[in-house]
Amino acid sequence: MAHDERRLEVLRAIVQDYVSTNDPVGSKALAERHDLGVSPATIRNDMAVLEEQGYITQPHTSAGRVPTDKGYRLFVDKLSAVKPLSVAERRAIERFLDGSVDLHDVLSRSVRLLAQLTRQVAVVQYPTLSRSAVRHLEVVQLSAARLMLVLITDTGRVEQRVVESPVDTDAEAVAELRTLLNSAFTGVKLPEAGDKVPDLLDTAPLHLRGLLATVSATLLETLVEPGEDRLVIGGTANLTRGNALDFPGTVRPLLEALEEQVVVLRLMGQVDASTVLVRIGEENAHEALTGASFVSVGYGSTNRALGGLGVVGPTRMDYPGNIAAVRAVARYVGHLLAES
Amino acid sequence: MAHDERRLEVLRAIVQDYVSTNDPVGSKALAERHDLGVSPATIRNDMAVLEEQGYITQPHTSAGRVPTDKGYRLFVDKLSAVKPLSVAERRAIERFLDGSVDLHDVLSRSVRLLAQLTRQVAVVQYPTLSRSAVRHLEVVQLSAARLMLVLITDTGRVEQRVVESPVDTDAEAVAELRTLLNSAFTGVKLPEAGDKVPDLLDTAPLHLRGLLATVSATLLETLVEPGEDRLVIGGTANLTRGNALDFPGTVRPLLEALEEQVVVLRLMGQVDASTVLVRIGEENAHEALTGASFVSVGYGSTNRALGGLGVVGPTRMDYPGNIAAVRAVARYVGHLLAES
DNA sequence: ACTGGCACTCGCACGGACAGAGTGCCAGGC
DNA sequence: GCCTGGCACTCTGTCCGTGCGAGTGCCAGT
């Protein structure tokens, strides 16, 4: 039916206009700005149908129409083409991220870059420990009974813990401990580290077993505990940019939720590196994110996302542009981390 | 003169009332809420003098008076007593910070705590590398020609760098390198590390010198480069709390300045651990901080501040309370880091 | 099936009136 | 000499009524 096709075209036009102007869009303006080949009156009829189907709504009688979450969803799924990044943007990504000196540097540059490209709030997750493997374990002696354990993962993440040793320890024991730990754990995926412990304890020299047991316990806390995932957040100033209408009430709950991190981390848990995940408004099923959309993707090799990154902004956002930016940055970050 | 005394009392009352009510305060309300022993008319005369002296100002004719930066300054310097923390607050600090597992944990808990206590934006600086010493250096082999250098400071900070080796390296060379580096640098203050390099290179076995030179160069970049100081920021949601009048225009420039970090770091550079530094409004000499005050103090032992922490908020803030909170948290953080 | 026309509905911006808060000043009292 | 009560004045924030413009829904005509 030519009908339906045009109706979708109308929806697309509404989304595009609303995103760029931030004003509810009326039939007349639509007819002027797009050549839909029909008159405003016809568009009005289409709009009435779209409204009945729940894709658009009017803030009040006799204002223009505004897309609903459902409308954005349809737009994202069916009506928008990927918008390739400009050459300038691609070059900005490279220039910005090259020269990073360590993991933290890569991630904090990424978050700034992403915030700048999308003009939204950007979030970047540290590589999850649960998908990393041990590259090296270091034991540093702080005092006779205190050791510091340093874990370096294959993704460049470094975690540290202080261990109170049950017995006094000398340098020789520390060296032995280091060798034992590394031969047992190096290369092992973190979630599987627990399996190695019994064997390790059995084969270790007797005089080290007590110490080893304590150290292993702390280590497992660090390794297996999945709660320790961290986020880098940037571009929160962008929240104050747009119209005050973008978020119901204030940006306060959103800022709080971002600082809490846990909400965002939960969303991040669902990403993979091959497809960009877009969650629109209510779909986020969290009060603080009402009126907000979340565009995210995993970074790392395709079959194994190390972590996620994305942007948070008002539902009224440039989805094609943001999706492209998020994907491009993720790809580049993936490359950088694969190298190091 | 009894005059002057009362006039200062009036200023104090104005500051207190304005901070708590957020409304310009008039002579009548002042007379009611404080027993100054004189009538509103007299207070008006005092106010006229205070205004002429530049301590207060009126937003517009026939509104109440509001303290100026100069007024707050006098209040902080002469008119306010330190407000001791409540028992509940002290206990909150302990409960909140005990159980921290590593440096990052201590600092991010501190920032949350401080934001919660003061209801302002909190900033905590990582211990500056320039005042830390090397506790341990670790070398991890990534591939034949790539090494990862891990620096652990006596303050618990961990920094990492990847080094491209000029020649292929084997495990044995790495072990030698590690020993050499540690015997040369362990215990050395970071800014003085550069002095050790020539000696190190002279005494090292010939076959290691090339590698050692490369590694040392990277190391010095990390150690001596003072730019690498980092901040943890929290409680930005508090910026959206107060009246919109708190900041001229929007909070945007302030948020941007906080994310930039550099402005705050410059201010942090001036703190020491014995006195709380209060910078009010214009004193900050930075556009983005107009209308904002910054309360900060160093943490660490008295004679050697490891880093700084503080809060940023509107000039209209509870100075005695915030000063007390900042000092208490700094003291506790100092203890925790001294132990570890 | 689309179009032009028309009556209708609202929200918003503009403007005048009004009340309230606060001031400055002055003359009188302790 | 300092303080006080009184008074006239100023200015803002608010409320209300009006007019305008945008946009809609519906209907008759092509």
PDB file of N, CA and C (backbone and C1' of nucleotides) in Angstrom, chain A residues 3 6 38-39 42 44 60 62, chain C residues 1-5 9-11:
ATOM      1  N   HIS A   3      -0.094   3.939   0.907  1.00  0.00           N
ATOM      2  CA  HIS A   3      -0.463   4.612   2.149  1.00  0.00           C
ATOM      3  C   HIS A   3       0.576   4.445   3.235  1.00  0.00           C
ATOM      4  N   ARG A   6       3.971   6.009   2.811  1.00  0.00           N
ATOM      5  CA  ARG A   6       4.073   7.445   3.023  1.00  0.00           C
ATOM      6  C   ARG A   6       3.949   7.777   4.500  1.00  0.00           C
ATOM      7  N   VAL A  38       2.386  15.656  -1.102  1.00  0.00           N
ATOM      8  CA  VAL A  38       0.977  15.781  -0.723  1.00  0.00           C
ATOM      9  C   VAL A  38       0.790  17.061   0.088  1.00  0.00           C
ATOM     10  N   SER A  39      -0.440  17.411   0.322  1.00  0.00           N
ATOM     11  CA  SER A  39      -0.735  18.658   1.020  1.00  0.00           C
ATOM     12  C   SER A  39      -0.755  18.450   2.529  1.00  0.00           C
ATOM     13  N   THR A  42      -3.498  16.192   3.954  1.00  0.00           N
ATOM     14  CA  THR A  42      -3.271  14.747   3.866  1.00  0.00           C
ATOM     15  C   THR A  42      -2.333  14.292   4.978  1.00  0.00           C
ATOM     16  N   ARG A  44      -2.011  15.620   7.739  1.00  0.00           N
ATOM     17  CA  ARG A  44      -2.776  15.615   8.998  1.00  0.00           C
ATOM     18  C   ARG A  44      -3.480  14.284   9.209  1.00  0.00           C
ATOM     19  N   HIS A  60      -0.019  19.024  23.745  1.00  0.00           N
ATOM     20  CA  HIS A  60      -1.324  19.564  24.103  1.00  0.00           C
ATOM     21  C   HIS A  60      -2.069  19.826  22.809  1.00  0.00           C
ATOM     22  N   SER A  62      -3.514  21.243  19.688  1.00  0.00           N
ATOM     23  CA  SER A  62      -3.049  22.371  18.900  1.00  0.00           C
ATOM     24  C   SER A  62      -1.614  22.771  19.170  1.00  0.00           C
TER      25      SER A  62
ATOM     26  P    DA C   1      -9.188   4.731  -0.977  1.00  0.00           P
ATOM     27  O5'  DA C   1      -8.286   6.004  -1.251  1.00  0.00           O
ATOM     28  C5'  DA C   1      -7.222   5.887  -2.144  1.00  0.00           C
ATOM     29  C4'  DA C   1      -6.768   7.261  -2.547  1.00  0.00           C
ATOM     30  C3'  DA C   1      -6.194   8.084  -1.392  1.00  0.00           C
ATOM     31  O3'  DA C   1      -5.015   8.723  -1.849  1.00  0.00           O
ATOM     32  C1'  DA C   1      -7.950   9.276  -2.427  1.00  0.00           C
ATOM     33  P    DC C   2      -4.071   9.375  -0.795  1.00  0.00           P
ATOM     34  O5'  DC C   2      -4.278  10.914  -1.155  1.00  0.00           O
ATOM     35  C5'  DC C   2      -3.876  11.351  -2.447  1.00  0.00           C
ATOM     36  C4'  DC C   2      -4.523  12.679  -2.750  1.00  0.00           C
ATOM     37  C3'  DC C   2      -4.051  13.832  -1.864  1.00  0.00           C
ATOM     38  O3'  DC C   2      -3.535  14.847  -2.707  1.00  0.00           O
ATOM     39  C1'  DC C   2      -6.410  13.816  -2.053  1.00  0.00           C
ATOM     40  P    DT C   3      -2.794  16.069  -2.061  1.00  0.00           P
ATOM     41  O5'  DT C   3      -3.919  17.189  -2.056  1.00  0.00           O
ATOM     42  C5'  DT C   3      -4.488  17.596  -3.289  1.00  0.00           C
ATOM     43  C4'  DT C   3      -5.555  18.629  -3.024  1.00  0.00           C
ATOM     44  C3'  DT C   3      -5.114  19.765  -2.089  1.00  0.00           C
ATOM     45  O3'  DT C   3      -5.336  21.006  -2.748  1.00  0.00           O
ATOM     46  C1'  DT C   3      -7.194  18.859  -1.403  1.00  0.00           C
ATOM     47  P    DG C   4      -4.498  22.233  -2.320  1.00  0.00           P
ATOM     48  O5'  DG C   4      -5.675  23.245  -1.975  1.00  0.00           O
ATOM     49  C5'  DG C   4      -6.805  23.306  -2.821  1.00  0.00           C
ATOM     50  C4'  DG C   4      -7.959  23.936  -2.079  1.00  0.00           C
ATOM     51  C3'  DG C   4      -7.573  25.097  -1.158  1.00  0.00           C
ATOM     52  O3'  DG C   4      -8.450  26.188  -1.419  1.00  0.00           O
ATOM     53  C1'  DG C   4      -8.775  23.445   0.065  1.00  0.00           C
ATOM     54  P    DG C   5      -8.450  27.482  -0.564  1.00  0.00           P
ATOM     55  O5'  DG C   5      -9.624  27.194   0.479  1.00  0.00           O
ATOM     56  C5'  DG C   5     -10.864  26.677   0.002  1.00  0.00           C
ATOM     57  C4'  DG C   5     -11.855  26.618   1.149  1.00  0.00           C
ATOM     58  C3'  DG C   5     -11.731  27.778   2.138  1.00  0.00           C
ATOM     59  O3'  DG C   5     -13.035  28.176   2.538  1.00  0.00           O
ATOM     60  C1'  DG C   5     -11.434  25.731   3.279  1.00  0.00           C
ATOM     61  P    DT C   9     -14.228  25.184  20.623  1.00  0.00           P
ATOM     62  O5'  DT C   9     -12.808  24.644  21.067  1.00  0.00           O
ATOM     63  C5'  DT C   9     -12.229  23.535  20.384  1.00  0.00           C
ATOM     64  C4'  DT C   9     -10.771  23.413  20.768  1.00  0.00           C
ATOM     65  C3'  DT C   9     -10.439  23.964  22.150  1.00  0.00           C
ATOM     66  O3'  DT C   9      -9.524  23.086  22.769  1.00  0.00           O
ATOM     67  C1'  DT C   9      -9.065  24.993  20.541  1.00  0.00           C
ATOM     68  P    DC C  10      -9.698  22.796  24.350  1.00  0.00           P
ATOM     69  O5'  DC C  10      -8.311  23.303  24.877  1.00  0.00           O
ATOM     70  C5'  DC C  10      -7.752  24.396  24.192  1.00  0.00           C
ATOM     71  C4'  DC C  10      -6.283  24.171  23.972  1.00  0.00           C
ATOM     72  C3'  DC C  10      -5.488  24.765  25.117  1.00  0.00           C
ATOM     73  O3'  DC C  10      -4.305  24.031  25.344  1.00  0.00           O
ATOM     74  C1'  DC C  10      -5.213  26.060  23.102  1.00  0.00           C
ATOM     75  P    DG C  11      -3.661  24.204  26.831  1.00  0.00           P
ATOM     76  O5'  DG C  11      -2.362  25.048  26.448  1.00  0.00           O
ATOM     77  C5'  DG C  11      -1.426  24.461  25.565  1.00  0.00           C
ATOM     78  C4'  DG C  11      -0.492  25.521  25.025  1.00  0.00           C
ATOM     79  C3'  DG C  11       0.291  26.282  26.094  1.00  0.00           C
ATOM     80  O3'  DG C  11       1.609  26.471  25.602  1.00  0.00           O
ATOM     81  C1'  DG C  11      -0.962  27.805  24.797  1.00  0.00           C
TER      82       DG C  11
END
